[in-house]
Short mmCIF file of C-alpha atoms and ligand atoms in Angstrom, two decimals:
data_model
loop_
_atom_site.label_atom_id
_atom_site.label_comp_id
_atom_site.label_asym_id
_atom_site.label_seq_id
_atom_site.Cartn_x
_atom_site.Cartn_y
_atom_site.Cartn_z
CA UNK S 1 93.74 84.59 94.36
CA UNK S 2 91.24 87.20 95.73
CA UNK S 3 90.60 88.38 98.37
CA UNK S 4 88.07 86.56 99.77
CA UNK S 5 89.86 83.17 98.92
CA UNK S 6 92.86 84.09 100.36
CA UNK S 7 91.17 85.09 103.99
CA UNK S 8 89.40 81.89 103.80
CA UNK S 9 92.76 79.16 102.72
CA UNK S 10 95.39 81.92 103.01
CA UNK S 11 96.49 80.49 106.97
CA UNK S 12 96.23 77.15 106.71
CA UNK S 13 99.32 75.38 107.77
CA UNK S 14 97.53 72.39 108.67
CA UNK S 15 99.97 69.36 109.93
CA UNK S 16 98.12 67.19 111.77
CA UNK S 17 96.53 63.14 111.27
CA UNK S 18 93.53 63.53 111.92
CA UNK S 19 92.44 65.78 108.93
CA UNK S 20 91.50 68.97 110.02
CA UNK S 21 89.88 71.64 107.59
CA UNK S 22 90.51 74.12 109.67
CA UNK S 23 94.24 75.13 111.74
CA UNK S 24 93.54 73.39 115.30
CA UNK S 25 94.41 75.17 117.94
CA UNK S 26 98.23 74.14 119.78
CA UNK S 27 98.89 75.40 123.20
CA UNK S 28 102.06 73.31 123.76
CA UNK S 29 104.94 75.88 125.10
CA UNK S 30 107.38 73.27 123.41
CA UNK S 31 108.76 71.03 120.88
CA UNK S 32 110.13 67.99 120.55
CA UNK S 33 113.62 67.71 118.89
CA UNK S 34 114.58 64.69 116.79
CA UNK S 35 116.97 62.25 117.21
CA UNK S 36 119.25 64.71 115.24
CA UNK S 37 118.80 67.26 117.30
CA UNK S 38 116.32 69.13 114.85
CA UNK S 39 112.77 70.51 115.41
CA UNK S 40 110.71 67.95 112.71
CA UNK S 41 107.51 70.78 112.80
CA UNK S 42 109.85 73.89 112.62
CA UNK S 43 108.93 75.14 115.87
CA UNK S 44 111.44 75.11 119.02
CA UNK S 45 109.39 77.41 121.68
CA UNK S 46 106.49 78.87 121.00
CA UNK S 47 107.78 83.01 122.37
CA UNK S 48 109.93 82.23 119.02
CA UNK S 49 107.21 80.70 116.72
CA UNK S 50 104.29 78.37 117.08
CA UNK S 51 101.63 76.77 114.69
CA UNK S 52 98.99 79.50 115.14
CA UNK S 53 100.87 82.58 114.93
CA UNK S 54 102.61 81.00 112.04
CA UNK S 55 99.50 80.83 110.35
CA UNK S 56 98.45 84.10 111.40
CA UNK S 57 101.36 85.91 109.99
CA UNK S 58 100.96 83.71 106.87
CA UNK S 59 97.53 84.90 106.52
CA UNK S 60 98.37 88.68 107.02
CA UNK S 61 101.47 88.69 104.85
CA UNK S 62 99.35 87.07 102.21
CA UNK S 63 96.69 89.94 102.65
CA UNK S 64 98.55 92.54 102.45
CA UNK S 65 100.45 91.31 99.50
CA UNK S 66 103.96 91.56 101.50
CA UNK S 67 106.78 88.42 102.12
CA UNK S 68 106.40 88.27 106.03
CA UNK S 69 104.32 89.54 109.06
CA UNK S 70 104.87 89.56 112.76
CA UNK S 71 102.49 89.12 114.87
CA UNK S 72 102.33 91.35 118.93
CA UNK S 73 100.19 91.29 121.93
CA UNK S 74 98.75 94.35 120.89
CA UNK S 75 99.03 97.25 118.03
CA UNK S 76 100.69 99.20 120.32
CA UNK S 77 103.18 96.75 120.74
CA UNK S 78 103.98 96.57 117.23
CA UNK S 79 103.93 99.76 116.65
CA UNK S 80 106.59 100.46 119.12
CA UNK S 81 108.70 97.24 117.87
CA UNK S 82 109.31 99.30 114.56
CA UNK S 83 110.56 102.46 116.69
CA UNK S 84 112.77 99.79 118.88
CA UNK S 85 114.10 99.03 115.84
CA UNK S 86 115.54 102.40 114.42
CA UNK S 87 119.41 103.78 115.85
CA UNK S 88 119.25 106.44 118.13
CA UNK S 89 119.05 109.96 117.10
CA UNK S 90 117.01 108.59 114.09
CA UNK S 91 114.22 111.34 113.14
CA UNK S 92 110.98 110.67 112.02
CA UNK S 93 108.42 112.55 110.48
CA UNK S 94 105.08 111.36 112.15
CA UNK S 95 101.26 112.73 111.54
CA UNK S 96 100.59 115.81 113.44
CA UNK S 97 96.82 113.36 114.41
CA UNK S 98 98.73 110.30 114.87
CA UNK S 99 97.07 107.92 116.88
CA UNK S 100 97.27 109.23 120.04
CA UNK S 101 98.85 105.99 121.78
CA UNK S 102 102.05 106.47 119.31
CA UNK S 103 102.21 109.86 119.76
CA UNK S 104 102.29 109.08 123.64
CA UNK S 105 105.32 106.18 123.11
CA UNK S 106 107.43 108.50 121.02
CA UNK S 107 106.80 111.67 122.96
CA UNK S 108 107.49 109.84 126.61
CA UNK S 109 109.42 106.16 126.07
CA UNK S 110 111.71 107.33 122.64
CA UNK S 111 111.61 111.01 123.79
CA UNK S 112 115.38 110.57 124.64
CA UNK S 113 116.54 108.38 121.88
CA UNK S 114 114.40 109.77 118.71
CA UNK S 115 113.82 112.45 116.91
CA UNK S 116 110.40 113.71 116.19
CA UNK S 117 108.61 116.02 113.49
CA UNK S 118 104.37 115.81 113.80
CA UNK S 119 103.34 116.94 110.55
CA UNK S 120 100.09 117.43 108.65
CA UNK S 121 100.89 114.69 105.86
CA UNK S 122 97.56 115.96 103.36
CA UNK S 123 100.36 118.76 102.78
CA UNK S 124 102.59 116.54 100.41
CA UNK S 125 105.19 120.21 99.63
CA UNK S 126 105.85 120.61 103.01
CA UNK S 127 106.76 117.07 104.09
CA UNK S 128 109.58 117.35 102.02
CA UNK S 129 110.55 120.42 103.81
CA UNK S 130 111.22 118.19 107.39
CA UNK S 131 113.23 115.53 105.85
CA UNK S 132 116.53 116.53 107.70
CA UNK S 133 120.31 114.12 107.45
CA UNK S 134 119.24 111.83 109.97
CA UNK S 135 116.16 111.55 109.03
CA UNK S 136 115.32 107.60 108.34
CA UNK S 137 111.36 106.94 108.20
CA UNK S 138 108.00 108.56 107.46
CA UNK S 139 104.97 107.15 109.48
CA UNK S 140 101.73 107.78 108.10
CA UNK S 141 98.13 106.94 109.11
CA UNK S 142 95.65 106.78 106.93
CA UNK S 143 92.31 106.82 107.15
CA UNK S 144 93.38 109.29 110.58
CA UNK S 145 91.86 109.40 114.10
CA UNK S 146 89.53 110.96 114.56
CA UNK S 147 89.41 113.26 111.43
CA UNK S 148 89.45 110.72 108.74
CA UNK S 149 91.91 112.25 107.14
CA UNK S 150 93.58 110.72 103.84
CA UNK S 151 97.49 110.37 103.09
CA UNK S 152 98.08 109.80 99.47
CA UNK S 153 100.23 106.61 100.21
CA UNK S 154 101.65 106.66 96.15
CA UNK S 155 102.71 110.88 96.61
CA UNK S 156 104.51 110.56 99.84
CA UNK S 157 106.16 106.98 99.00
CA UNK S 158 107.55 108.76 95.94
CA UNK S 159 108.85 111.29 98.70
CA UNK S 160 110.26 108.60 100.55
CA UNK S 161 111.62 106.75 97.99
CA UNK S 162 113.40 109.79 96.83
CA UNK S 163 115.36 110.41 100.21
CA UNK S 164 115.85 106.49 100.89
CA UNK S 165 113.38 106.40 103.76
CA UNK S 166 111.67 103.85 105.05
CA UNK S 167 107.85 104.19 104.58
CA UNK S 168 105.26 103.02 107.22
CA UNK S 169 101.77 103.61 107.27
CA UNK S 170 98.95 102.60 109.73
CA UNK S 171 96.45 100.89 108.18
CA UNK S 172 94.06 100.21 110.67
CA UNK S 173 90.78 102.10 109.74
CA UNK S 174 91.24 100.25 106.53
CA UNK S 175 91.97 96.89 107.52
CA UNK S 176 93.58 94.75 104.72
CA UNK S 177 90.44 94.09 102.38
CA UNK S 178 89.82 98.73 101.67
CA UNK S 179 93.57 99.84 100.63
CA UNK S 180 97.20 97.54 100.51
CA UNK S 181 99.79 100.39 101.70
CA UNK S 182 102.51 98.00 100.04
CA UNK S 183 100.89 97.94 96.70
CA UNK S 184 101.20 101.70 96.71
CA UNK S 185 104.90 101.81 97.90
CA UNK S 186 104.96 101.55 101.79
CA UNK S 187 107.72 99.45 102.68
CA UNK S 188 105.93 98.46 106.69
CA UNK S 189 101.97 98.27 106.89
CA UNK S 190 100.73 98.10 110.66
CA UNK S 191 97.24 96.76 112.19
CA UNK S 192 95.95 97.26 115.26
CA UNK S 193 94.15 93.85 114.66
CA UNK S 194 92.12 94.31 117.83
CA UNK S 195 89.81 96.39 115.41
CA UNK S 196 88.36 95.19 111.98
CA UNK S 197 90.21 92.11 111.85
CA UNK S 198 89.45 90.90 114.99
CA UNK S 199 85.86 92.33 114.13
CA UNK S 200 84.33 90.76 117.34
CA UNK S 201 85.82 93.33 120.35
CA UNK S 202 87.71 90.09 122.24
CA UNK S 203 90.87 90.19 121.20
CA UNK S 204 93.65 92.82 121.50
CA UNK S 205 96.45 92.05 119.19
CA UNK S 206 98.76 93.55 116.34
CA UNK S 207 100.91 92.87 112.81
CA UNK S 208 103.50 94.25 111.10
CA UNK S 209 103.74 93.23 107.55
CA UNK S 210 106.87 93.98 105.38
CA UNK S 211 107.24 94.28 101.69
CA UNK S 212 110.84 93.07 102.00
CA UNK S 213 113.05 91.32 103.99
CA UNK S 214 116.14 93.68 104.92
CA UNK S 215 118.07 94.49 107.93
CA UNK S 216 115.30 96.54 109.57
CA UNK S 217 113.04 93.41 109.37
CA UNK S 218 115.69 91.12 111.15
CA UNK S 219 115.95 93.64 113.77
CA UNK S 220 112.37 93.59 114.25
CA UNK S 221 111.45 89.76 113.68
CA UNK S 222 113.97 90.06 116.82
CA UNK S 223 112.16 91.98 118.70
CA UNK S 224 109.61 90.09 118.36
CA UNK S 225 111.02 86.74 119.40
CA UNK S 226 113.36 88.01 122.18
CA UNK S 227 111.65 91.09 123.11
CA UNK S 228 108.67 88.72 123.53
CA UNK S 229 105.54 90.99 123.41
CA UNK S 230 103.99 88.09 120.87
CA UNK S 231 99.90 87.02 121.50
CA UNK S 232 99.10 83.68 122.90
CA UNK S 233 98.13 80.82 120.33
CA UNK S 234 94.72 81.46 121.44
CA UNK S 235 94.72 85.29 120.39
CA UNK S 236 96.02 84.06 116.46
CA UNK S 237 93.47 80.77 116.42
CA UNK S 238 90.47 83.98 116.78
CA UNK S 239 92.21 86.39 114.70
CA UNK S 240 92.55 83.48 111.62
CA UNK S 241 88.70 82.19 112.54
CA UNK S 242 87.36 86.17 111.89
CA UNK S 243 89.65 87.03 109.29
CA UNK S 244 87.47 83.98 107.16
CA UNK S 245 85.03 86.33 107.25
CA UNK S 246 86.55 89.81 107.35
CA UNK S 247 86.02 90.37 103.52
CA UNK S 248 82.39 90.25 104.17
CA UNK S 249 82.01 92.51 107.42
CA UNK S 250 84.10 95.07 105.52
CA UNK S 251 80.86 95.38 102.79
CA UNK S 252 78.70 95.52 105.63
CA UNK S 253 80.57 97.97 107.67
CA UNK S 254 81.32 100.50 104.55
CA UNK S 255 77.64 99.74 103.28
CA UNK S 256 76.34 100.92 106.87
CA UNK S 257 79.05 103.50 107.13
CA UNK S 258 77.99 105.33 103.70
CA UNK S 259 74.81 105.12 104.85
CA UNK S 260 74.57 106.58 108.25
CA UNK S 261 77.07 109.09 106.67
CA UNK S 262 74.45 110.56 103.97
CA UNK S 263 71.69 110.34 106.56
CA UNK S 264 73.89 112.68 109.07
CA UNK S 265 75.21 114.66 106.09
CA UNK S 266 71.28 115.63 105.96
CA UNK S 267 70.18 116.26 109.17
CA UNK S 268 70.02 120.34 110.28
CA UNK S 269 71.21 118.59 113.71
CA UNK S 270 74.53 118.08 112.11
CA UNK S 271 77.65 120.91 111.44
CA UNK S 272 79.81 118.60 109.89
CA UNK S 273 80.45 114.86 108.90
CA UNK S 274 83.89 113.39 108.33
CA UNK S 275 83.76 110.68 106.39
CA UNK S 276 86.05 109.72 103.15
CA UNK S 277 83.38 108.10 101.14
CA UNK S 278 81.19 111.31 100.67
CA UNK S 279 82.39 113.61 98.47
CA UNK S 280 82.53 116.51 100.51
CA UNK S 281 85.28 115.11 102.05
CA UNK S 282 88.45 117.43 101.40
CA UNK S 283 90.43 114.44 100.21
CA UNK S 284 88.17 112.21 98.87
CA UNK S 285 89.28 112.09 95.35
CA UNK S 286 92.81 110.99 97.06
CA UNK S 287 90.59 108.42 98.73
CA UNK S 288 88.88 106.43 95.89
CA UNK S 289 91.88 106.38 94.03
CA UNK S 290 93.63 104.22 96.84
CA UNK S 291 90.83 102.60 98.85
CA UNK S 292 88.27 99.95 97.36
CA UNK S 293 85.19 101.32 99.71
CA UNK S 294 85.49 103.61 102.82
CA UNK S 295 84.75 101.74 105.92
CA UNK S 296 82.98 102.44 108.75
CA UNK S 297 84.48 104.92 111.05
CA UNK S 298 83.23 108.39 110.77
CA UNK S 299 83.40 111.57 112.88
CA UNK S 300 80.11 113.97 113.19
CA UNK S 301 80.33 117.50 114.32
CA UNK S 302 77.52 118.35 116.47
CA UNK S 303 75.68 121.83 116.17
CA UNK S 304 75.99 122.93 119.30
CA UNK S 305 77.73 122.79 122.84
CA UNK S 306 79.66 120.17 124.75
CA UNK S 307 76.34 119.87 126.49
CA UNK S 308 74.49 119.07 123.43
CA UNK S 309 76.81 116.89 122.29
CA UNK S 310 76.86 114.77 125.15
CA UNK S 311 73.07 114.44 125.08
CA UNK S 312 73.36 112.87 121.72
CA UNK S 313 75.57 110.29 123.17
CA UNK S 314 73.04 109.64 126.29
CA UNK S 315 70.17 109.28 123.59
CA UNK S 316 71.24 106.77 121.38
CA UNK S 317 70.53 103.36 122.28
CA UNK S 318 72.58 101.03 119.91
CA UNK S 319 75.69 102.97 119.75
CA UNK S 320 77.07 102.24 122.97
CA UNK S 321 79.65 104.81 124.26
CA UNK S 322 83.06 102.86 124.62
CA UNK S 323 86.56 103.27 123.05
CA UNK S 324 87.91 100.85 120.34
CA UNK S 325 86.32 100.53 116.94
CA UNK S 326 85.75 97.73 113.98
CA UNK S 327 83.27 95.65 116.02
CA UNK S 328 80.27 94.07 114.72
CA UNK S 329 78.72 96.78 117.39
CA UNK S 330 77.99 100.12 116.94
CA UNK S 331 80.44 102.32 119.26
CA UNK S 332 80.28 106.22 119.89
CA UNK S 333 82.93 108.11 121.65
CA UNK S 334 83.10 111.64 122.68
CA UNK S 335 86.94 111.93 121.99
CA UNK S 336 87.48 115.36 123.67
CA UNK S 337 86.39 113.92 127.33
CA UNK S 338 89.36 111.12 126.70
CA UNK S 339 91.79 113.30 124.77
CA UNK S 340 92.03 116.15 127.73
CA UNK S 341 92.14 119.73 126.99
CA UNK S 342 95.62 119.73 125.16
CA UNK S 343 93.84 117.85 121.86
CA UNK S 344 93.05 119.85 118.66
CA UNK S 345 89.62 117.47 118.71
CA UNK S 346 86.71 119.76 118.55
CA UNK S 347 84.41 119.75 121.60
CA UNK S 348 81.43 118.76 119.72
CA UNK S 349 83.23 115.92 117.75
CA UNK S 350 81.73 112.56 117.93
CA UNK S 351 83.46 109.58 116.91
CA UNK S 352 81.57 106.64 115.36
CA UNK S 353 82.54 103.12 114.52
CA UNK S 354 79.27 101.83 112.62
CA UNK S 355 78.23 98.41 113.24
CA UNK S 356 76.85 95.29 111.13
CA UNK S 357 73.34 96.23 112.56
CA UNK S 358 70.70 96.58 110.24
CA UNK S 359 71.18 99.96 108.99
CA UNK S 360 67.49 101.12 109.34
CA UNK S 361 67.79 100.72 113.15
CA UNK S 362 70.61 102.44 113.38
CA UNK S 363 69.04 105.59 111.55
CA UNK S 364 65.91 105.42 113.49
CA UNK S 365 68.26 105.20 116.75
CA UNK S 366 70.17 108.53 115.55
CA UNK S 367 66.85 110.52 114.10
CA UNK S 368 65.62 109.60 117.56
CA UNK S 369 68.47 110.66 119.79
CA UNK S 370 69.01 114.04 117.54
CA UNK S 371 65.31 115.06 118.34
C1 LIG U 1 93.74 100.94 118.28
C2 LIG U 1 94.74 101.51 117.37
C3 LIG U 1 96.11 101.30 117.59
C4 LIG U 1 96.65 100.55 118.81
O1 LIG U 1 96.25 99.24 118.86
P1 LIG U 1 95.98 98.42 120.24
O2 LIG U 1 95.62 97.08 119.72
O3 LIG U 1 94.91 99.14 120.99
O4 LIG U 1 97.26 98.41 121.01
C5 LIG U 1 97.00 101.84 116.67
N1 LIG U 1 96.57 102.54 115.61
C6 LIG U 1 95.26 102.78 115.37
C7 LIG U 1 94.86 103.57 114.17
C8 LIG U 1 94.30 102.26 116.24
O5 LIG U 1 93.01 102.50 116.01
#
């Protein structure tokens, strides 16, 4: 199936008499055993499993094209189930622009138990170079934060596959419907699914889809059910009712996102525009070859100082300045105020996650804000 069928059918595990269409929504903590002692609906507690995340992770294994996802309380938390998971001493090789939230949790919480090499992963020859005997997995990121810049999933899987490492990739700018890491060799694919797949900035969750089923899975699918960091029925009812339509804000979001892109490409306002669907991007040959449209996160360098830069964020009136991204709403974020002055972000970068607003508004907002 495509697609689009599969985001609309691909979660239904619908048990129930009364003939829902749709997955209802089951808050009970417990189950019932049967007179044998055995749970009839396959559920015992719902920390370990429950209807909704069920269908949730059904949905998002389905997606990605992978045998199994977990589902977290938030990306972060998924994220850091996968470092949890790896034997002390373990090194991994990690983007130099990795999202700064896993940069934080292996720098601070693993600092004592892993290993860590940040390196620019657009440089394919000199990832090789890091791989050391203890090395055990690459992570990779791709579209990056706040650059936008593009792994080539297929070259550095064949790198990983090579050394026997495990291959991981972030996939959260892309969300599940652009680019399927695990078609292209990545043994883990991770969502923040707070961001496109929630699509509707009220829910803060995350996945981990696998592409098989080995010990490292088990270790995680136990962190998951004893370590406990799992969302609330609730959280995986919302995330299955936007996925339905997820396939369809993706067209909107990249359709927007080219647009504004060429528009600020343009503009004698603008130094710079970071975004992998125009082909002055550095890798954006890398980019089409892997990703079915581009999204709608970009990053605009703004001629001039901090000062200028902030204006533009004080001018526009649809973009409203908050963090997160993959909304229906148009956000804009000066990254360098959050980052702090240890970040390689330029000082006049702004960070845009383009909305489903009609794009001709959202020009006129930006030609207005710019003059
Ligand atoms: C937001 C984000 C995360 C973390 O997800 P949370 O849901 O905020 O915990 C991880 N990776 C990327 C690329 C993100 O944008």
């Amino acid at each position: 199936m495509k697609t689009e069928t599969i985001a609309i059918h691909g979660g239904n595990i619908i048990k129930s008499s009364t003939g829902d269409v749709t997955q209802p929504l089951s808050l009970s903590t417990t189950f019932v055993r049967d007179e044998n002692g055995e749970y009839p609906g396959g559920h015992m507690y719902s920390r370990v499993s429950n209807p909704n995340r069920a269908s949730l992770e059904k949905l998002l294994a389905n997606l990605e094209h992978g045998i199994e996802a977990c589902a977290f309380a938030s990306g972060n938390a998924a994220g850091m189930s996968v470092f949890q998971a790896l034997k002390p001493g373990s090194h991994i090789i990690a983007p130099d622009d990795m999202y700064w939230g896993f940069k934080k949790q292996l720098q601070t919480i693993f600092a004592d138990s892993l290993v860590i090499d940040f390196v620019d992963l657009t440089q394919l020859d000199l990832v090789e170079s890091y791989i050391k005997p203890n090395t055990v997995m690459i992570w990779t990121e791709t579209p990056s934060n706040p650059l936008l810049k593009i792994t080539d999933i297929l070259g550095i899987s064949a790198i990983a596959r090579k050394h026997k490492l495990v291959l991981a990739c972030d996939s959260t700018f892309a969300s599940p419907c652009l680019q399927n890491p695990i078609l292209l060799g990545a043994d883990i694919v991770m969502h923040s699914t707070t961001k496109y797949i929630g699509g509707h900035s009220d829910v803060i969750g995350g996945a981990l889809i696998t592409a098989k089923k080995d010990e490292l899975w088990e270790k995680i699918r136990n962190i998951q059910q004893v370590g406990g960091s799992v969302p609330s029925p609730f959280d995986c009812f919302l995330l299955v009712r936007s996925i339905k339509t997820l396939p369809h804000r993706m067209r909107g979001h990249c359709s927007n996102g080219m647009a504004l892109a060429r528009f600020l490409e343009n503009h004698p306002k603008i130094e710079a525009v970071y975004y992998p669907g125009l082909p002055s991007h550095p890798q954006h040959e890398i980019a089409r070859s892997q990703m079915s449209d581009f999204g709608g996160m970009l990053s605009i360098l703004v001629k001039g100082s901090v000062e200028e830069t902030k204006r533009v964020v004080n001018s526009v009136r649809l973009f409203a300045q908050a963090t997160s991204l993959g909304g229906i709403e148009s956000l804009i974020e000066h990254r360098y105020s959050i980052e702090g002055p240890d970040t390689k972000t330029p000082k006049n970068l702004l960070r845009i996650s383009v909305g489903l607003e009609n794009i001709d508004d959202l020009i006129a907002d930006f030609e207005q804000a710019l003059n």
